[in-house]
Short mmCIF file of C-alpha atoms in Angstrom, two decimals:
data_model
loop_
_atom_site.label_atom_id
_atom_site.label_comp_id
_atom_site.label_asym_id
_atom_site.label_seq_id
_atom_site.Cartn_x
_atom_site.Cartn_y
_atom_site.Cartn_z
CA SER A 1 22.27 -5.07 -4.67
CA TYR A 2 21.20 -4.68 -1.07
CA GLU A 3 18.89 -7.32 0.41
CA LEU A 4 16.90 -7.82 3.57
CA THR A 5 16.29 -11.42 4.58
CA GLN A 6 13.18 -12.66 6.41
CA PRO A 7 11.93 -16.16 7.19
CA PRO A 8 9.12 -17.18 4.79
CA SER A 9 6.76 -18.15 7.58
CA VAL A 10 6.20 -18.09 11.32
CA SER A 11 3.43 -19.95 13.11
CA VAL A 12 2.21 -19.51 16.70
CA SER A 13 -0.84 -20.37 18.75
CA PRO A 14 -3.14 -17.56 19.96
CA GLY A 15 -1.67 -15.87 23.03
CA GLN A 16 1.90 -16.88 22.27
CA THR A 17 4.71 -14.52 21.34
CA ALA A 18 5.53 -14.25 17.66
CA ARG A 19 8.95 -13.03 16.57
CA ILE A 20 9.80 -12.15 12.99
CA THR A 21 13.39 -11.37 12.08
CA CYS A 22 14.94 -9.26 9.35
CA SER A 23 18.65 -9.31 8.59
CA GLY A 24 20.68 -6.91 6.50
CA ASP A 25 24.29 -5.76 6.41
CA ASP A 26 23.42 -2.07 6.80
CA LEU A 27 20.91 -2.41 9.63
CA PRO A 28 23.49 -1.26 12.22
CA LYS A 29 23.50 2.09 10.40
CA GLN A 30 19.93 2.38 9.14
CA TYR A 31 16.50 2.28 10.74
CA THR A 32 14.15 -0.63 10.17
CA PHE A 33 10.43 -0.26 9.53
CA TRP A 34 7.74 -2.95 9.62
CA TYR A 35 4.54 -3.24 7.60
CA GLN A 36 1.56 -5.53 8.06
CA GLN A 37 -0.46 -6.55 5.02
CA LYS A 38 -3.63 -8.58 5.31
CA SER A 39 -4.97 -10.40 2.31
CA GLY A 40 -6.32 -8.00 -0.32
CA GLN A 41 -5.61 -4.93 1.77
CA ALA A 42 -3.15 -2.05 1.75
CA PRO A 43 0.01 -2.36 3.85
CA VAL A 44 -0.12 -0.76 7.30
CA LEU A 45 2.90 0.66 9.15
CA VAL A 46 3.21 -1.06 12.54
CA ILE A 47 6.76 -0.08 13.61
CA PHE A 48 8.97 2.82 12.49
CA GLU A 49 12.57 3.76 13.28
CA ASP A 50 13.35 0.34 14.78
CA ASN A 51 11.08 0.47 17.80
CA LYS A 52 8.45 3.22 17.60
CA ARG A 53 4.77 2.38 17.31
CA PRO A 54 2.40 4.60 15.30
CA SER A 55 -0.76 5.76 17.00
CA GLY A 56 -3.52 3.19 16.74
CA ILE A 57 -1.19 0.19 16.64
CA PRO A 58 -1.79 -2.16 19.60
CA GLU A 59 0.84 -2.25 22.34
CA ARG A 60 1.47 -5.95 21.72
CA PHE A 61 3.51 -4.91 18.66
CA SER A 62 7.11 -3.93 19.38
CA GLY A 63 10.37 -3.70 17.48
CA SER A 64 14.04 -3.98 18.27
CA SER A 65 17.32 -3.95 16.41
CA SER A 66 20.76 -5.25 17.28
CA GLY A 67 23.67 -5.48 14.90
CA THR A 68 22.58 -6.76 11.52
CA MET A 69 19.23 -8.10 12.73
CA ALA A 70 15.92 -6.39 13.48
CA THR A 71 13.02 -8.14 15.15
CA LEU A 72 9.28 -7.55 15.17
CA THR A 73 7.67 -9.01 18.28
CA ILE A 74 3.97 -9.58 18.83
CA ASP A 75 3.32 -10.36 22.50
CA GLY A 76 0.15 -12.40 22.85
CA ALA A 77 -0.53 -12.80 19.13
CA GLN A 78 -4.18 -12.84 18.14
CA VAL A 79 -5.98 -14.44 15.22
CA GLU A 80 -6.51 -11.01 13.67
CA ASP A 81 -2.72 -10.56 13.50
CA GLU A 82 -2.51 -13.17 10.76
CA ALA A 83 -0.93 -11.34 7.83
CA ASP A 84 2.21 -10.90 5.79
CA TYR A 85 4.84 -8.77 7.49
CA TYR A 86 7.53 -6.88 5.60
CA CYS A 87 10.61 -5.16 6.92
CA TYR A 88 11.93 -2.10 5.09
CA SER A 89 15.17 -0.17 5.22
CA ALA A 90 17.69 1.67 3.08
CA ALA A 91 21.19 0.91 1.96
CA SER A 92 23.81 3.16 3.48
CA GLY A 93 25.35 5.74 1.19
CA SER A 94 22.88 5.29 -1.63
CA ASN A 95 19.28 5.95 -2.68
CA VAL A 96 18.47 2.26 -2.59
CA LYS A 97 15.38 1.41 -0.54
CA VAL A 98 14.41 -2.21 -0.05
CA PHE A 99 11.75 -4.41 1.43
CA GLY A 100 12.32 -7.85 2.82
CA GLU A 101 10.64 -10.75 1.02
CA GLY A 102 7.93 -10.92 3.64
CA THR A 103 6.97 -13.34 6.40
CA LYS A 104 3.59 -15.02 6.55
CA LEU A 105 2.40 -15.11 10.15
CA THR A 106 -0.12 -17.82 10.99
CA VAL A 107 -1.94 -17.68 14.31
CA LEU A 108 -3.98 -20.82 15.01
CA MET B 1 -7.31 9.91 5.11
CA GLN B 2 -7.34 7.91 1.92
CA LEU B 3 -5.38 7.16 -1.23
CA VAL B 4 -7.19 5.71 -4.24
CA GLU B 5 -5.33 4.48 -7.30
CA SER B 6 -6.73 4.05 -10.79
CA GLY B 7 -5.60 3.48 -14.34
CA GLY B 8 -4.45 -0.12 -14.16
CA SER B 9 -5.32 -2.32 -17.14
CA VAL B 10 -4.00 -4.90 -19.57
CA VAL B 11 -1.34 -3.57 -21.95
CA ARG B 12 0.93 -5.18 -24.51
CA PRO B 13 4.71 -5.37 -24.09
CA GLY B 14 6.29 -2.12 -25.22
CA GLY B 15 3.13 -0.19 -24.46
CA SER B 16 2.48 2.74 -22.15
CA LEU B 17 0.15 3.43 -19.26
CA ARG B 18 -0.53 6.27 -16.84
CA LEU B 19 -1.58 5.51 -13.28
CA SER B 20 -3.28 8.06 -11.04
CA CYS B 21 -3.68 8.34 -7.29
CA VAL B 22 -6.08 10.76 -5.65
CA ALA B 23 -5.55 11.75 -2.03
CA SER B 24 -8.16 12.90 0.45
CA GLY B 25 -8.37 13.71 4.15
CA PHE B 26 -4.99 15.40 4.49
CA ASN B 27 -3.10 18.36 3.05
CA PHE B 28 -1.61 16.67 -0.02
CA GLU B 29 0.77 19.47 -0.96
CA ASP B 30 2.66 19.12 2.33
CA TYR B 31 3.71 15.51 1.75
CA GLY B 32 6.13 13.54 -0.34
CA MET B 33 4.48 10.71 -2.24
CA GLY B 34 5.63 7.53 -3.91
CA TRP B 35 4.82 4.30 -5.72
CA VAL B 36 5.50 0.76 -4.56
CA ARG B 37 4.65 -2.28 -6.63
CA GLN B 38 3.74 -5.84 -5.70
CA ILE B 39 3.77 -8.78 -8.06
CA PRO B 40 0.64 -10.82 -7.24
CA GLY B 41 1.48 -13.22 -4.43
CA LYS B 42 4.94 -11.71 -3.97
CA GLY B 43 6.65 -8.99 -1.96
CA LEU B 44 6.85 -5.19 -2.12
CA GLU B 45 9.25 -3.24 -4.34
CA TRP B 46 10.08 0.49 -4.30
CA VAL B 47 9.38 2.15 -7.65
CA GLY B 48 9.94 5.89 -7.16
CA GLY B 49 8.82 9.01 -5.34
CA ILE B 50 8.47 12.76 -5.41
CA ASN B 51 8.84 15.30 -2.62
CA TRP B 52 6.28 17.99 -1.84
CA ASN B 53 8.39 20.43 -3.89
CA GLY B 54 8.82 18.14 -6.90
CA ALA B 55 12.30 16.89 -6.01
CA ARG B 56 12.90 13.22 -6.72
CA PRO B 57 14.65 10.81 -4.29
CA GLY B 58 15.78 8.36 -6.93
CA ASP B 59 14.00 5.58 -8.80
CA ALA B 60 14.49 1.84 -8.59
CA ASP B 61 17.10 0.42 -10.95
CA PHE B 62 14.51 -1.47 -12.99
CA VAL B 63 12.82 1.83 -13.92
CA LYS B 64 15.86 2.86 -16.03
CA GLY B 65 14.18 6.00 -17.32
CA ARG B 66 11.01 4.15 -18.39
CA PHE B 67 8.79 5.43 -15.56
CA THR B 68 8.18 9.01 -14.41
CA VAL B 69 6.57 10.11 -11.15
CA SER B 70 4.79 13.47 -11.14
CA ARG B 71 2.16 15.30 -9.11
CA ASP B 72 -0.52 17.96 -9.37
CA ASN B 73 -1.05 19.55 -5.98
CA ALA B 74 -4.11 21.47 -7.20
CA GLN B 75 -5.80 18.15 -7.99
CA ASN B 76 -4.44 16.28 -4.94
CA ALA B 77 -3.10 13.79 -7.46
CA LEU B 78 0.00 11.67 -7.95
CA TYR B 79 0.84 10.06 -11.28
CA LEU B 80 3.05 7.28 -12.61
CA GLU B 81 3.77 7.45 -16.33
CA MET B 82 5.03 4.06 -17.52
CA ASN B 83 6.59 3.49 -20.95
CA SER B 84 8.29 0.53 -22.66
CA LEU B 85 6.40 -1.83 -20.41
CA ARG B 86 7.67 -5.38 -19.96
CA VAL B 87 5.96 -8.60 -18.91
CA GLU B 88 7.90 -8.42 -15.64
CA ASP B 89 6.24 -5.07 -14.82
CA THR B 90 2.99 -6.93 -14.19
CA ALA B 91 2.05 -6.03 -10.61
CA PHE B 92 -0.25 -4.15 -8.29
CA TYR B 93 0.97 -0.56 -8.06
CA HIS B 94 0.39 1.07 -4.67
CA CYS B 95 0.41 4.79 -4.07
CA ALA B 96 1.82 5.76 -0.67
CA ARG B 97 2.41 8.88 1.44
CA ARG B 98 5.85 9.68 2.76
CA ALA B 99 6.00 10.06 6.54
CA PRO B 100 6.63 13.72 7.39
CA ALA B 101 9.82 15.02 9.00
CA ALA B 102 11.65 11.78 8.32
CA VAL B 103 15.27 11.62 7.18
CA ILE B 104 14.74 8.32 5.39
CA TRP B 105 11.95 7.78 2.89
CA TYR B 106 9.27 5.57 4.38
CA PHE B 107 5.51 5.48 3.96
CA ASP B 108 2.83 5.93 6.62
CA LEU B 109 -0.30 5.67 4.47
CA TRP B 110 -0.96 3.37 1.52
CA GLY B 111 -3.60 2.79 -1.12
CA ARG B 112 -4.89 -0.66 -2.01
CA GLY B 113 -3.28 -0.59 -5.43
CA THR B 114 -4.24 -0.86 -9.07
CA LEU B 115 -3.35 -3.88 -11.21
CA VAL B 116 -1.18 -3.51 -14.30
CA THR B 117 -0.97 -6.58 -16.52
CA VAL B 118 1.57 -6.62 -19.34
CA SER B 119 0.77 -9.42 -21.74
CA SER B 120 0.67 -10.11 -25.44
#
């Protein structure tokens, strides 16, 4: 079965750049999406189609993808960005849709 | 815009449950909808979906015909009928809206989820 791999945790100080990676064999052929989920809340879409930002998402959030790895970057991370972040994509040639295991971002 | 799930409860293995999701603040009948589950403290997992016209994009392998996604556009409601429930189905079940005009299924609006506990 298709899998997306993320690091379990990333930690930065406020104002630093946080980078969260997501690797998957089909990422060269499929878009990556990123969701933010704060404790006890619904997930929120922060990046779609590799590098597009939905309206209302701060400009410090950006996405990129190269080869089999996608990256979510938060420039100047803030305390309120502490959350779990999940990447999401689809397997090529099938109906399979998968989420990464999630990365806990700590900003302190 | 809001999605509110209900129907979660404690059920015994082998039992059945029907989850509901009511949408507000947008034109429900224009959007595909789906369900994603989350084991407490764990990650997200696609369950299944339904297009605006009732077409289905394919369920997760673990569903294996046990779960059925349906909708009632007149009631702005999405449903998940779950049968033959297993202990490993214990999770929060989130209702989510499919992003419009997208080739791939992804969700741009989520509910907070309703908890299903399968236990003897």
